Tab-separated table of C-alpha atoms in Angstrom:
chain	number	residue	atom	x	y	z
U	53	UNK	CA	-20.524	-21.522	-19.258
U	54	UNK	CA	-21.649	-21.891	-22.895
U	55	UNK	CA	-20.143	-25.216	-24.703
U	56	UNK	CA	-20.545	-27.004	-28.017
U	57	UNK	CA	-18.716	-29.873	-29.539
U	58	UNK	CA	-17.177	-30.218	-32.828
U	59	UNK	CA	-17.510	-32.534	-35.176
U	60	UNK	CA	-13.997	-34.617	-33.599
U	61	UNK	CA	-15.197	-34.190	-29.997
U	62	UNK	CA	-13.891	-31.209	-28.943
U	63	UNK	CA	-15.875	-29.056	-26.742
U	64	UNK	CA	-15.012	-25.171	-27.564
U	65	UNK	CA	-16.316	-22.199	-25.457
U	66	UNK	CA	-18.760	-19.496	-27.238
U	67	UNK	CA	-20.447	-16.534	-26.110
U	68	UNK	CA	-23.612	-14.824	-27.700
U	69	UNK	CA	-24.991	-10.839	-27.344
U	70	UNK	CA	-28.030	-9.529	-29.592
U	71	UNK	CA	-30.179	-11.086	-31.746
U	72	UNK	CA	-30.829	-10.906	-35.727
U	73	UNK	CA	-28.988	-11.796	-38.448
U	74	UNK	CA	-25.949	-13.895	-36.914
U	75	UNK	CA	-22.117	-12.957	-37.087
U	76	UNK	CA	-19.296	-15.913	-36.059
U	77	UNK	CA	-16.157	-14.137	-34.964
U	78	UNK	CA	-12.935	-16.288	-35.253
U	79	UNK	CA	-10.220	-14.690	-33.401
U	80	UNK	CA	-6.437	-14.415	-33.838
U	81	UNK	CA	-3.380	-16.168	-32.199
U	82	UNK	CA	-2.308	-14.141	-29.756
U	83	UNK	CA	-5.929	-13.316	-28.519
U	84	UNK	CA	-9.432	-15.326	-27.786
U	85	UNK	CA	-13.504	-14.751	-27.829
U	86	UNK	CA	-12.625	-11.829	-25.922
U	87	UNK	CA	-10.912	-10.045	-28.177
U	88	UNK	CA	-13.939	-9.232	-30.239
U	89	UNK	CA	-15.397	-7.403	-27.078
U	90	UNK	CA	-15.720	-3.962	-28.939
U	91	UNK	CA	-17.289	-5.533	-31.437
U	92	UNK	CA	-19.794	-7.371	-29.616
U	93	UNK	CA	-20.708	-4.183	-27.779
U	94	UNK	CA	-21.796	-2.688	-31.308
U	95	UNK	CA	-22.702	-5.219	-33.170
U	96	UNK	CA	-25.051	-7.239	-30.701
U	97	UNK	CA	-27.437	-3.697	-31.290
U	98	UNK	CA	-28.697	-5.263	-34.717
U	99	UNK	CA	-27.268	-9.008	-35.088
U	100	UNK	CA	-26.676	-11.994	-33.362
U	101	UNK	CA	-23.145	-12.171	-32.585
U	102	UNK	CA	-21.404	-15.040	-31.690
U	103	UNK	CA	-17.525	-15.416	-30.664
U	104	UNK	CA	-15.701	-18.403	-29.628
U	105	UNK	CA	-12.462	-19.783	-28.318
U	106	UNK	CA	-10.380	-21.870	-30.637
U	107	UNK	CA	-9.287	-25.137	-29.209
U	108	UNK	CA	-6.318	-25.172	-27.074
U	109	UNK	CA	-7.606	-21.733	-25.545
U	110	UNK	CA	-9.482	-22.113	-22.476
U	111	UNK	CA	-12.103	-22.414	-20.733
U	112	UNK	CA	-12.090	-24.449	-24.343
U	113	UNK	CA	-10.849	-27.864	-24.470
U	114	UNK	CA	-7.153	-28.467	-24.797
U	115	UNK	CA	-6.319	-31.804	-26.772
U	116	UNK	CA	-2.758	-33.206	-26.170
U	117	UNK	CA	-2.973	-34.879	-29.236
U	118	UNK	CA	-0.538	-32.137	-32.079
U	119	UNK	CA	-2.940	-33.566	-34.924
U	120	UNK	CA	-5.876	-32.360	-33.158
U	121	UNK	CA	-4.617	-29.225	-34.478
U	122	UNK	CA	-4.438	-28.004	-37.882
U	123	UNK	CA	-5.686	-25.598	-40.579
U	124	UNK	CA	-8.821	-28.065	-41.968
U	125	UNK	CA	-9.507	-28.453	-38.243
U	126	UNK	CA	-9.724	-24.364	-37.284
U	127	UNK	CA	-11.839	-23.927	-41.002
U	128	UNK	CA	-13.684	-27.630	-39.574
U	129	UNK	CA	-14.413	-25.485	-36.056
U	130	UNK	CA	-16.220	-22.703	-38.039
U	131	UNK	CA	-18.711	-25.296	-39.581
U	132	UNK	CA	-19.368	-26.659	-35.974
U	133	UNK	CA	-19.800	-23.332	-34.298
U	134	UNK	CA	-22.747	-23.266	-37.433
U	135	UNK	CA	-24.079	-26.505	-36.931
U	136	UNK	CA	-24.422	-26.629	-33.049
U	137	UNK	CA	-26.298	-23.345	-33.184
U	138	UNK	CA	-28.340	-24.366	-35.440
U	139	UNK	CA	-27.422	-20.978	-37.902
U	140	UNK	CA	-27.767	-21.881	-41.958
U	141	UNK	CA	-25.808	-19.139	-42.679
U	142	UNK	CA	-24.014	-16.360	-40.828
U	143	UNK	CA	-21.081	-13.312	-41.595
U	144	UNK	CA	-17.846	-14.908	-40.692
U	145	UNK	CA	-15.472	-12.206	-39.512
U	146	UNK	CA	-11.694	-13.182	-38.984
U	147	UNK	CA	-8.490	-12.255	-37.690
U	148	UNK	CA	-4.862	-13.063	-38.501
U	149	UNK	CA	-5.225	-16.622	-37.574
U	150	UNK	CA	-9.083	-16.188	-37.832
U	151	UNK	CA	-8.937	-14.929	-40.899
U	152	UNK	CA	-6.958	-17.968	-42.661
U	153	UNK	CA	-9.780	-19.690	-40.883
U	154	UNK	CA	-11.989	-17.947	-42.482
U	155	UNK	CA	-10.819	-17.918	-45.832
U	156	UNK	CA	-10.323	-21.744	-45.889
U	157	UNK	CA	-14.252	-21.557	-44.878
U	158	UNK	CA	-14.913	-19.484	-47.695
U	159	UNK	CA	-13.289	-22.020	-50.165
U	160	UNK	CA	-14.659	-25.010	-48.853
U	161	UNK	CA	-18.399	-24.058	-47.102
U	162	UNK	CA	-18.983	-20.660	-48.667
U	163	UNK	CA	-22.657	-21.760	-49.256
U	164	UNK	CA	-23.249	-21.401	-45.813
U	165	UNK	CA	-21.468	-17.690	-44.938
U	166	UNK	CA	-23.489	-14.544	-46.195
U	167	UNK	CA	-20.130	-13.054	-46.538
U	168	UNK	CA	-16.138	-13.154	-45.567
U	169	UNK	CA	-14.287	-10.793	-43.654
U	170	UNK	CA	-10.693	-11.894	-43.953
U	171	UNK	CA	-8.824	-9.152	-41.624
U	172	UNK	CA	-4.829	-9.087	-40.839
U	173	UNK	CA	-4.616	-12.118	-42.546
U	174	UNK	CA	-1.335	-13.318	-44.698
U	175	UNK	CA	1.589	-12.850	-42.207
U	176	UNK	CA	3.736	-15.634	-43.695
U	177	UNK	CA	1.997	-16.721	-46.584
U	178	UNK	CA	4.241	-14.860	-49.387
U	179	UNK	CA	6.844	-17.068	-50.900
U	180	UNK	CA	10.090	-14.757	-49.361
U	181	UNK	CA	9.062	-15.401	-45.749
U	182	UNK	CA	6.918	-18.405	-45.833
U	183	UNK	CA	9.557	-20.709	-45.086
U	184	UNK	CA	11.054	-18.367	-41.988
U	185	UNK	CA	7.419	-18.232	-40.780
U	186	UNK	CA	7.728	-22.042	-40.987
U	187	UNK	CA	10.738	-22.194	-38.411
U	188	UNK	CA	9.804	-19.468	-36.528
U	189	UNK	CA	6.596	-21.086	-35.241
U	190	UNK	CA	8.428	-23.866	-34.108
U	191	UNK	CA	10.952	-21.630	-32.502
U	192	UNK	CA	7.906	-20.186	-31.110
U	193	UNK	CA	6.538	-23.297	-29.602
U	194	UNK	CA	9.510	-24.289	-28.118
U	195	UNK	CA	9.873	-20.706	-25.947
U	196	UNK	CA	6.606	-21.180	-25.020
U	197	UNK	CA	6.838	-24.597	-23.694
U	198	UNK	CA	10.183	-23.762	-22.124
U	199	UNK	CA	9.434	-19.994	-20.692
U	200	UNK	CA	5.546	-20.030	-20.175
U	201	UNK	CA	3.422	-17.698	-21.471
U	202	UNK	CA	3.613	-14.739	-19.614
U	203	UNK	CA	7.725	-14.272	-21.274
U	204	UNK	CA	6.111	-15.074	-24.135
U	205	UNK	CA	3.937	-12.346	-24.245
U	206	UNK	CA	6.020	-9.584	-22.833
U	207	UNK	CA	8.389	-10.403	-26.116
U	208	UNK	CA	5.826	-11.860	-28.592
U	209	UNK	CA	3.340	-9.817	-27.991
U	210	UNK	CA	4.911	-6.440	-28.375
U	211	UNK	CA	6.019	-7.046	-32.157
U	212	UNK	CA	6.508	-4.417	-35.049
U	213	UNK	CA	2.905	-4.937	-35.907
U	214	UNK	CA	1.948	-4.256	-32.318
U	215	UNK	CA	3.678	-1.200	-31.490
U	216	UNK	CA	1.001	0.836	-33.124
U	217	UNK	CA	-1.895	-0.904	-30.425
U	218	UNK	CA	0.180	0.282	-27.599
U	219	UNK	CA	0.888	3.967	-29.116
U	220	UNK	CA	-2.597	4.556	-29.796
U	221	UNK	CA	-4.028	2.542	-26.535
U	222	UNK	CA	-1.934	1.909	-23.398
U	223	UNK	CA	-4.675	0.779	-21.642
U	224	UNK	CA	-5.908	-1.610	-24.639
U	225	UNK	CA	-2.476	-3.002	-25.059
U	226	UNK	CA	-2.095	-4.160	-21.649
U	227	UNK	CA	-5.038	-6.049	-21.391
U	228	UNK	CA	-4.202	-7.382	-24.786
U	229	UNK	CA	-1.093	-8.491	-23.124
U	230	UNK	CA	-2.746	-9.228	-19.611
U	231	UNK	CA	-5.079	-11.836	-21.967
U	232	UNK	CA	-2.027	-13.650	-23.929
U	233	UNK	CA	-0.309	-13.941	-20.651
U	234	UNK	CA	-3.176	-16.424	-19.516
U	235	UNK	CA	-3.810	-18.432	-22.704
U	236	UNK	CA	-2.405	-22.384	-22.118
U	237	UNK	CA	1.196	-23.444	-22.510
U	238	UNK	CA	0.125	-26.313	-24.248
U	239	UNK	CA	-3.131	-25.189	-26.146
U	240	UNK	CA	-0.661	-22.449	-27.271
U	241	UNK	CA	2.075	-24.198	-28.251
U	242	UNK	CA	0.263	-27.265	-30.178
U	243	UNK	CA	-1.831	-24.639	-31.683
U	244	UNK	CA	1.958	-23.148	-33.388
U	245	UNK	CA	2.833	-26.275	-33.907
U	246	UNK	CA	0.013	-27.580	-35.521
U	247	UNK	CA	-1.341	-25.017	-37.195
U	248	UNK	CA	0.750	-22.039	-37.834
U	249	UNK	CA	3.685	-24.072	-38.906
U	250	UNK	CA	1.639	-26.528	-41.285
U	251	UNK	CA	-0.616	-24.431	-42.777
U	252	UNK	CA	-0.389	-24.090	-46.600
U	253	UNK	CA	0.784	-21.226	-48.307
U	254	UNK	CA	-1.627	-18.721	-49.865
U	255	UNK	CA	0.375	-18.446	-52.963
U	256	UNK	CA	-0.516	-22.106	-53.639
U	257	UNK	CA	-4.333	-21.654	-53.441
U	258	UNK	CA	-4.817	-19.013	-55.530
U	259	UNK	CA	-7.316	-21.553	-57.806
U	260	UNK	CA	-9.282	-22.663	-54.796
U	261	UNK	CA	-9.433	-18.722	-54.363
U	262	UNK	CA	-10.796	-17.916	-57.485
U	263	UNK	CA	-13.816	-20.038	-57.444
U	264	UNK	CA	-15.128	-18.048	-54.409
U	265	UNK	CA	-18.170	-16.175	-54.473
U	266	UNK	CA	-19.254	-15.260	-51.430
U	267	UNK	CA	-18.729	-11.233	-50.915
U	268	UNK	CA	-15.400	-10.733	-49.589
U	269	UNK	CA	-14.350	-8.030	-47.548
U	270	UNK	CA	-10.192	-8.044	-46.512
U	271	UNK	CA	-8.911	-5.432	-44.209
U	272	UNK	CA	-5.176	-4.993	-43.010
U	273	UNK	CA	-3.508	-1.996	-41.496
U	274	UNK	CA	-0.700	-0.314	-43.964
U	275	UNK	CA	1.750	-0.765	-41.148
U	276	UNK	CA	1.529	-4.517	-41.346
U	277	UNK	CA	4.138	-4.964	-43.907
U	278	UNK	CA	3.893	-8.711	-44.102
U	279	UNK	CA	0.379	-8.818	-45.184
U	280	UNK	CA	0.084	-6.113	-47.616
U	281	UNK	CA	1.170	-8.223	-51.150
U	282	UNK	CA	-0.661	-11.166	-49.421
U	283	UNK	CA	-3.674	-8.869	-49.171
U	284	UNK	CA	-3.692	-8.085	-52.960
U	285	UNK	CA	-2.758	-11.524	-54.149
U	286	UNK	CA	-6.445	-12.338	-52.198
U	287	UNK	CA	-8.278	-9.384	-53.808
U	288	UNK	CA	-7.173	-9.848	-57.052
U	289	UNK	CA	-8.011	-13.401	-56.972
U	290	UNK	CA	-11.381	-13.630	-55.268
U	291	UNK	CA	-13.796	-12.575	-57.697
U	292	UNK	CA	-16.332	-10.890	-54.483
U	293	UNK	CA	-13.375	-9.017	-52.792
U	294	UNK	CA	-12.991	-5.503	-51.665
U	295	UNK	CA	-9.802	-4.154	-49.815
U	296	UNK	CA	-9.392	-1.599	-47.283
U	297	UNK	CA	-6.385	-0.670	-45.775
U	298	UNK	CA	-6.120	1.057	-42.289
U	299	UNK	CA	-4.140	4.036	-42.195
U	300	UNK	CA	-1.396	4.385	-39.803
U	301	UNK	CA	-2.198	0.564	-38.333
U	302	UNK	CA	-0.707	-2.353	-37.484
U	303	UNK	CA	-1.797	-5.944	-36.972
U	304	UNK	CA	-4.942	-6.257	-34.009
U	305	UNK	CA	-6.809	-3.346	-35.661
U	306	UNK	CA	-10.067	-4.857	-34.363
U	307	UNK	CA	-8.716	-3.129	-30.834
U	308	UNK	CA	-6.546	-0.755	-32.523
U	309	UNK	CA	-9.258	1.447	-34.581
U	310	UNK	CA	-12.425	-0.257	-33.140
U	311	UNK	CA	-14.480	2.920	-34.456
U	312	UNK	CA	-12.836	2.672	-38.126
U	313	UNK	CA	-13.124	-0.763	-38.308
U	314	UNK	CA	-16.638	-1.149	-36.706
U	315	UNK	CA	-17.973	1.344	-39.522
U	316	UNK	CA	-16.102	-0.565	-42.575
U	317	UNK	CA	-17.411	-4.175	-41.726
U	318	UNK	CA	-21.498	-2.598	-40.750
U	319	UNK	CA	-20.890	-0.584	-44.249
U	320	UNK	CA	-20.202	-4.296	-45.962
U	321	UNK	CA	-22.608	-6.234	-44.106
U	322	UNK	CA	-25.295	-3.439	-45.772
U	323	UNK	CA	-24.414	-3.626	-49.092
U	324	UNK	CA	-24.181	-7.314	-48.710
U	325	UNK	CA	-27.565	-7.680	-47.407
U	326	UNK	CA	-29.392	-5.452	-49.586
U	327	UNK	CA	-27.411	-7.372	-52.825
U	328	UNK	CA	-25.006	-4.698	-53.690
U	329	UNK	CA	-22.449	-6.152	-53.063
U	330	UNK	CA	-21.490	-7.590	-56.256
U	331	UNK	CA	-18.352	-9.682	-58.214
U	332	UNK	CA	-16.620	-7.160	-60.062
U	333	UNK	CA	-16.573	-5.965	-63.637
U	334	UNK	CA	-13.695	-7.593	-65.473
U	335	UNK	CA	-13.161	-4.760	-67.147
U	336	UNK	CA	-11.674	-3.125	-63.940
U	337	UNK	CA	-9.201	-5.864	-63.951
U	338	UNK	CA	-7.798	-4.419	-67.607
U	339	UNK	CA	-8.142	-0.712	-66.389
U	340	UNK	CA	-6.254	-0.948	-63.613
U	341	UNK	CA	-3.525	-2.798	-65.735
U	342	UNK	CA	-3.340	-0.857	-68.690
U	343	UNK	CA	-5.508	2.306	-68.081
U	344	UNK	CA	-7.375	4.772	-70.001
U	345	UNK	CA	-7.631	3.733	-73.250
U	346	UNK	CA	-6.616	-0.063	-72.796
U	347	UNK	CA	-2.657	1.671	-73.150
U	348	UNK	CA	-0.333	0.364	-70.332
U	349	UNK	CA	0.609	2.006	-67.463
């Protein structure tokens, strides 16, 4: 079974398919490296693809210790995925969680991602529910330490966001749920704890944001309510970003619209590698505030 270490000692769980140009995949909460399994079946054709297990998720290490987890640690884990493979650069793809991973990456290491795929990410981040999302990860903790994971799951796990998974996909959405039901009571609960409930709102790094310029690429389903002004707030402030919203999707749409979403992220990884991928004019800014003309909308 594949292991590295990070740079505090913590030995996380990767797998690898293909070869090329590499891809890290950084998966969401309620999932793991598996997760990215339809994506690893395409991608591995033409890249390198590499997917991991966050701490607290085993077979990954689970540290007891709550400040073991936290947002500069998951971003931290990206870097070390990097360095113990030995990869200068890769495409950093993210989910949800992943993808405030990912973004935090972005701000801090962009030099060494060829690009930024920031996908369901936001869920809490906008000023109106930011506090809420604050208590309700502790909440969350809390029923997971006292129920286990499996309760946690059947309730958790079948969300407003997730209802769309199990329309579309039955069979998906039960292993989905099969999967949460076996993540760690602890690893899961100091993860909510000490990441979810302490990590920094979006609204207060739209700066850090700007000064991006690695090409960008967010994705979100239009069902995911939560996300959708967080979404623009990123695409409007990182110069490189592009935004494409799912139709008719909710939160996992990795598993949701493999196909759809497969086809998007190749379609940015080729314009990225070939260099068309570009910051954009600021002159669309002003059009799409004013329009024709320079008159207001």
């Amino acid at each position: 079974m594949p292991m590295l270490r990070t740079e505090d000692g913590v030995g996380l769980h990767y797998e690898e398919a293909g070869a090329g140009m590499p891809i890290v995949f950084v998966h969401e909460f309620a999932g793991d490296a598996r997760s990215w399994e339809p994506q690893l079946r395409y991608f591995s054709r033409r890249y390198r693809c590499i997917a991991y297990n966050a701490r607290g998720y085993p077979p990954s290490e689970v540290p007891e210790d709550l400040e073991k987890y936290s947002q500069a640690r998951a971003r931290d884990d990206i870097r070390s995925v990097l360095d113990a493979l030995r990869l200068d650069r890769a495409h950093i793809v993210g989910l949800s969680m992943g993808a405030f991973a990912t973004l935090h990456f972005g701000m801090a290491y962009g030099s060494r991602a060829h690009s930024l795929t920031i996908a369901g990410g936001g869920y809490g981040a906008h000023p109106a529910q930011y506090p809420q999302f604050q208590k309700d990860s502790k909440t969350n903790a809390e029923f997971i330490r006292g129920q286990g994971m499996a309760r946690f799951a059947a309730t958790y796990g079948h969300g407003p966001t997730r209802v769309q998974f199990q329309n579309k996909d039955p069979r998906g959405f039960a292993e989905y749920i099969r999967q949460l039901s076996e993540h760690s009571v602890a690893g899961s609960a100091n993860t909510m704890l000490g990441y979810q409930a302490r990590r920094p709102s979006l609204y207060d790094l739209t700066d850090e944001m700007k000064r991006i310029n690695v090409p960008t690429l967010i994705m979100a389903g239009d069902e995911e309510e939560p996300c959708l002004e967080v979404c623009l707030l990123m695409e409007r402030a990182i110069p490189t970003a592009g935004l494409a919203i799912l139709p008719k999707s909710g939160h996992g749409i990795n598993l949701e619209e493999p196909e759809l979403f497969n086809g998007l992220l190749e379609n940015f990884f080729h314009q990225v590698e070939r260099g068309r991928w570009t910051a954009r004019d600021p002159r669309s800014v002003v059009a799409s505030i004013y329009g024709p003309g320079g008159k207001p909308c």
